[in-house]
PDB file of C-alpha atoms in Angstrom:
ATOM      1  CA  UNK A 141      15.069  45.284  70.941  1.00 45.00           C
ATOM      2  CA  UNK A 142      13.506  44.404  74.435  1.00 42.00           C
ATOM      3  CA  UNK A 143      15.866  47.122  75.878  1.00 45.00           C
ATOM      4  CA  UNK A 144      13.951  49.929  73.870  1.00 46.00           C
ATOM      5  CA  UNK A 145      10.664  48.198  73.878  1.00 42.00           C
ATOM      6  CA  UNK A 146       9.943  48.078  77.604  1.00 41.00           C
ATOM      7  CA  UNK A 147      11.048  51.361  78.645  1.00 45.00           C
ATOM      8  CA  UNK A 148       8.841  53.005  76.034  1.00 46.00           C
ATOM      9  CA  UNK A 149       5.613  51.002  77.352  1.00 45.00           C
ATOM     10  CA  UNK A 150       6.332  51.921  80.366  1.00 47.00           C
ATOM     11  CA  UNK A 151       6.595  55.613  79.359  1.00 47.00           C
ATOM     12  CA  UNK A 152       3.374  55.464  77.818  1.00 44.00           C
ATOM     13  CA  UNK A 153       1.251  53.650  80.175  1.00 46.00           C
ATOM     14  CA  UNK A 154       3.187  56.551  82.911  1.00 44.00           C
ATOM     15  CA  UNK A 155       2.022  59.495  80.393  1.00 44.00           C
ATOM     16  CA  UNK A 156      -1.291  58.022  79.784  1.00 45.00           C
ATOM     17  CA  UNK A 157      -1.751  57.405  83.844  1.00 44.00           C
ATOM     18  CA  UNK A 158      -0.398  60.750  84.540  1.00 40.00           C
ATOM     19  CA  UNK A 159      -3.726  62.585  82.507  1.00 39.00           C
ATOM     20  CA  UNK A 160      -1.490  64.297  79.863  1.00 41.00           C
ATOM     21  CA  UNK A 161      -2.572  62.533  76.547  1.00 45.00           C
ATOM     22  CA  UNK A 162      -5.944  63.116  77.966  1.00 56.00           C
ATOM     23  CA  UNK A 163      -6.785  66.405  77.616  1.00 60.00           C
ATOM     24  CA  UNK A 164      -8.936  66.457  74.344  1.00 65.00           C
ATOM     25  CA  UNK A 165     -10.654  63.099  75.330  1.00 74.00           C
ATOM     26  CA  UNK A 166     -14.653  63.675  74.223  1.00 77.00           C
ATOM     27  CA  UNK A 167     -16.507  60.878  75.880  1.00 87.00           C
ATOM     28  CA  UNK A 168     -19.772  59.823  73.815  1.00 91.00           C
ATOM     29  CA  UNK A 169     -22.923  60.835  75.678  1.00 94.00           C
ATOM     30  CA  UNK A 170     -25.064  57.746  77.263  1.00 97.00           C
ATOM     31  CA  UNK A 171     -28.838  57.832  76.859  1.00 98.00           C
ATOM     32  CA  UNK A 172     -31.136  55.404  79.398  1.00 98.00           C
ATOM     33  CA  UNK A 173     -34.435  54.664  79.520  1.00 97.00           C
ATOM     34  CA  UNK A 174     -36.137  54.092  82.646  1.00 97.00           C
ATOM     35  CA  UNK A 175     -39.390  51.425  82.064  1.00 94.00           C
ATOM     36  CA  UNK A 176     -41.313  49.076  84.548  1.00 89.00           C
ATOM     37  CA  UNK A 177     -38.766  49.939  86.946  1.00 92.00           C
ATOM     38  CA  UNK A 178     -35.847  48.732  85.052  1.00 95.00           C
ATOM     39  CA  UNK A 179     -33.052  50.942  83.206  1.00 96.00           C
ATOM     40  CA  UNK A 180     -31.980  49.986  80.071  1.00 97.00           C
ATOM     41  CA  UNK A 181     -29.408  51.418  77.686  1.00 97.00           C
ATOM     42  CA  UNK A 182     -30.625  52.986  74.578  1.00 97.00           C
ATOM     43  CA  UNK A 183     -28.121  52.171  71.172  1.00 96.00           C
ATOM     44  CA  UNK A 184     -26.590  55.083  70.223  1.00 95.00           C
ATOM     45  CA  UNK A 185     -25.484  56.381  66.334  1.00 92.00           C
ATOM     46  CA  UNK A 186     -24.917  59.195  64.016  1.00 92.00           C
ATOM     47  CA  UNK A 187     -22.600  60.796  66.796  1.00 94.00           C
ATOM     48  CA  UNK A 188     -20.557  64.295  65.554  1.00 94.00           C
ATOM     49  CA  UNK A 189     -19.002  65.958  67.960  1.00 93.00           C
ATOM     50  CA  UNK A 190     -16.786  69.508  67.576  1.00 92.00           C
ATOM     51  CA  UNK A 191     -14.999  70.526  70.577  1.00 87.00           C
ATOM     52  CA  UNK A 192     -11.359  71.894  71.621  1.00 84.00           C
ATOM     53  CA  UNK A 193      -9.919  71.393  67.718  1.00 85.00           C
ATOM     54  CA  UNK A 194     -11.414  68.006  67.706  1.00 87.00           C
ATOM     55  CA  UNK A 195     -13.715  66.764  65.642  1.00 89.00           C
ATOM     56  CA  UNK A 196     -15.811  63.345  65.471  1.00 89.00           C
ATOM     57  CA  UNK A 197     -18.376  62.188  62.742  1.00 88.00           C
ATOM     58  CA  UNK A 198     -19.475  58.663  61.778  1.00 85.00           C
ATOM     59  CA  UNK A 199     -17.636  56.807  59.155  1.00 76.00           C
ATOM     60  CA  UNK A 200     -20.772  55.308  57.926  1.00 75.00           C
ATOM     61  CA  UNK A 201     -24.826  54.905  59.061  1.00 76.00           C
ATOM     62  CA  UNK A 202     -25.461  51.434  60.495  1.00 78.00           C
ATOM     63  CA  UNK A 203     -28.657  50.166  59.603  1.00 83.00           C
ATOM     64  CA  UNK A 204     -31.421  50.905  61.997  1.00 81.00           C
ATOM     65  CA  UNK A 205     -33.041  47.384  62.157  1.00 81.00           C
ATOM     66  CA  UNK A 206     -29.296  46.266  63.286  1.00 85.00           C
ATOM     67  CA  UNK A 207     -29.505  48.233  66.264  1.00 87.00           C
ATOM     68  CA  UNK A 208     -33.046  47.409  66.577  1.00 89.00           C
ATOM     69  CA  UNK A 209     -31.964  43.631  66.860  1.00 89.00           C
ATOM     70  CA  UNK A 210     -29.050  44.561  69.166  1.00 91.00           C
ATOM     71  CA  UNK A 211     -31.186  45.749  71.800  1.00 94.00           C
ATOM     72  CA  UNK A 212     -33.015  43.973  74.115  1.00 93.00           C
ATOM     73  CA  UNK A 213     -36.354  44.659  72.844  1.00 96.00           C
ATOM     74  CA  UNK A 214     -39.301  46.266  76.144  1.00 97.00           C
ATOM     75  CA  UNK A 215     -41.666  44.197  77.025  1.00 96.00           C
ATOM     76  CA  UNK A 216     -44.637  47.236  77.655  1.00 97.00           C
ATOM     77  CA  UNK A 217     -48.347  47.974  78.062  1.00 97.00           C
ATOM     78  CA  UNK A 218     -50.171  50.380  76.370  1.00 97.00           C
ATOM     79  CA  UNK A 219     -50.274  53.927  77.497  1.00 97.00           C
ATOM     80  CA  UNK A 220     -47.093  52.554  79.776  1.00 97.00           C
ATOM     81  CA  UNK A 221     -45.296  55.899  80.049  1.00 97.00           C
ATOM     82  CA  UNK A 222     -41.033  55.612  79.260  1.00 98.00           C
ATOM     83  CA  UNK A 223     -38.475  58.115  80.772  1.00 98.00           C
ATOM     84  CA  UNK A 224     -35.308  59.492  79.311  1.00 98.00           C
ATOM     85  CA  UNK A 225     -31.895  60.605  80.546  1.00 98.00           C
ATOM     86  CA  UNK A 226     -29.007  61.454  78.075  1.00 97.00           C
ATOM     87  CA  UNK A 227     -25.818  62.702  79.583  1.00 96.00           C
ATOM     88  CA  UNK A 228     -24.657  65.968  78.972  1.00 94.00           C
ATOM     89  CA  UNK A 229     -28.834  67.494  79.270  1.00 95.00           C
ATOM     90  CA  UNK A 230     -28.934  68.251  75.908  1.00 97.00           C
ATOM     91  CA  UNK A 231     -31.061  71.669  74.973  1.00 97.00           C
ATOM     92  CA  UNK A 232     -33.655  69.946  72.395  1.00 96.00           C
ATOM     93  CA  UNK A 233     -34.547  66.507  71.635  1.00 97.00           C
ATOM     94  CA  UNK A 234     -36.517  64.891  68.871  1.00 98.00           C
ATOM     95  CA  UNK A 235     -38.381  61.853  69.451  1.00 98.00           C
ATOM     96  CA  UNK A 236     -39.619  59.598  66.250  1.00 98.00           C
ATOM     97  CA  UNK A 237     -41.534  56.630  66.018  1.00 98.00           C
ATOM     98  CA  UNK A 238     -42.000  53.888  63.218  1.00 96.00           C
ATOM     99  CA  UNK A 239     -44.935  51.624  63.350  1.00 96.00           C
ATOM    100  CA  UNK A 240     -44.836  48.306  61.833  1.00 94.00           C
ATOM    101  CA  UNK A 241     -46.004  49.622  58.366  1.00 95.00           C
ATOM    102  CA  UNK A 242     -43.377  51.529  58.038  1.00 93.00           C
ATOM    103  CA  UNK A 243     -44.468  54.881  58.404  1.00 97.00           C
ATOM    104  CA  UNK A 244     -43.285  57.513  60.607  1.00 96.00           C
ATOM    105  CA  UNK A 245     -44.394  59.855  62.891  1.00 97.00           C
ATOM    106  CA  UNK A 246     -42.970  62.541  66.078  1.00 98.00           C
ATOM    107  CA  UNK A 247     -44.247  61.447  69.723  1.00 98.00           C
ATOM    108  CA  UNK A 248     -44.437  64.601  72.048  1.00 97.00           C
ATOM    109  CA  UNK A 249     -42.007  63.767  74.586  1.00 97.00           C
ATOM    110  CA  UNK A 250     -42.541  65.785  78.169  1.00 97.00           C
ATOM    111  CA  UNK A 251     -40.638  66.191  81.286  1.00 96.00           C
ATOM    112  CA  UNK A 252     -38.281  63.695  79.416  1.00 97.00           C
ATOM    113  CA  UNK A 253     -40.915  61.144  79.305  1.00 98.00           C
ATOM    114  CA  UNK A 254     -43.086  59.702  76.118  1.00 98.00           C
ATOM    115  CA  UNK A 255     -46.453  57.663  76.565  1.00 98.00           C
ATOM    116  CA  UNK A 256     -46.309  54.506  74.406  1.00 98.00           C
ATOM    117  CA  UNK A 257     -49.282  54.250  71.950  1.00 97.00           C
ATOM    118  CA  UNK A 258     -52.927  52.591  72.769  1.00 97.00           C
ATOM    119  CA  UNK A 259     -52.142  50.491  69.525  1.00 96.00           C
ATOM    120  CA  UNK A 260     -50.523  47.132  70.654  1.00 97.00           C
ATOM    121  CA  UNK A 261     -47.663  46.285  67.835  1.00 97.00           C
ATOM    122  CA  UNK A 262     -43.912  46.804  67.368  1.00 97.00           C
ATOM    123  CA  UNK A 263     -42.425  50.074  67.318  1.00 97.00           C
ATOM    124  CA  UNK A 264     -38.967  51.116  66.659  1.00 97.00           C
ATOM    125  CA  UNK A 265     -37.981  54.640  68.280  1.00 98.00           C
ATOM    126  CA  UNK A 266     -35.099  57.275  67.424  1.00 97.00           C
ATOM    127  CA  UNK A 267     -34.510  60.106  70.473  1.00 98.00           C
ATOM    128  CA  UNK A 268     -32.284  63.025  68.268  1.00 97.00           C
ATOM    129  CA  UNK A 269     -30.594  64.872  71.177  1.00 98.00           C
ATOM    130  CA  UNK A 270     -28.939  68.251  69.959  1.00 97.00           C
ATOM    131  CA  UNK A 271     -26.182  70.195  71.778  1.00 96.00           C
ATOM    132  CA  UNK A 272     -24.408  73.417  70.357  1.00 95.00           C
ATOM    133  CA  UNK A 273     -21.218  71.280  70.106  1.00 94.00           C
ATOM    134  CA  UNK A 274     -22.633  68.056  68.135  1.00 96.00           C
ATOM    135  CA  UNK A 275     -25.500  65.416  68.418  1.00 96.00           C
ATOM    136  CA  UNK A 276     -26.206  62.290  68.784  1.00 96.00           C
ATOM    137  CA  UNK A 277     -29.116  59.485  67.798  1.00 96.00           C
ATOM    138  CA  UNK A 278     -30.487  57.129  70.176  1.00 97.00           C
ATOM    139  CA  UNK A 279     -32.000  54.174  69.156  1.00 97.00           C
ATOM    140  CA  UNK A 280     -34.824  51.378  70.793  1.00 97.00           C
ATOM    141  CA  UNK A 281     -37.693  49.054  70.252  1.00 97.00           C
ATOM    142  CA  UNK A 282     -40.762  48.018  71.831  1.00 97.00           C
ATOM    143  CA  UNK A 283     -43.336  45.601  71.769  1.00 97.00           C
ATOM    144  CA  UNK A 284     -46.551  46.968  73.201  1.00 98.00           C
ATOM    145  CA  UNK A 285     -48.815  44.447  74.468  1.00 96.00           C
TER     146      UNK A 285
END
């Protein structure tokens, strides 16, 4: 059983070195924000992707406060202003906001940058970034000071 077992890993891992298996590989955009100075990685969700006869869609919606407590909450000032970048440039995203009560509302974003409200509180934000071949949800929280 060895016999067959090793020379078949080895096959593989040679196959999967030599960039053959990899040809419909669809890596998940990454979306950062850029605040105070520091970069931080924004949680992403609700990917679906279509490309090259592949297709990728979420099995299920995690719940948003989850992700909310997965992140590493910013620290910010009011009117502090937050930048974006999401790999791939997508052509339109939407940026929500919920405050503490619960209700929801769109921020203008500009120049890939939001201002964070003149209302100290807790805020959890959702960036919806659109391409023609699928989309993607980004997910972070703030406490403005």
């Amino acid at each position: 059983m060895k016999k067959i077992v090793l020379p078949f890993l080895i096959s593989l891992l040679l196959v999967g070195c030599n960039g053959k298996l990899g040809d419909n590989v669809v890596i998940e955009p990454r979306g950062l924000i850029t605040a105070n100075g520091e970069r931080y990685v924004m949680m992403p969700f609700n990917y679906e992707w279509k490309e090259n006869n592949m297709e990728i869609k979420p099995l299920r919606t995690p719940d948003r406060v989850k992700l909310a407590d997965d992140f590493e909450t910013l620290e910010a000032e009011k009117g502090d202003t937050l930048k974006f970048e999401i790999d791939k440039n997508p052509p339109s995203v939407e940026v929500i906001k919920e405050n503490e009560d619960g209700t929801i509302e769109r921020v203008e974003m500009k120049d890939n940058k939001i201002i964070l409200p003149s209302k100290e509180g807790y805020y959890i934000y959702e960036l919806k970034a659109k391409w023609d071949k699928g989309k993607i949800t980004f997910l972070f929280d703030v406490n403005v000071n």
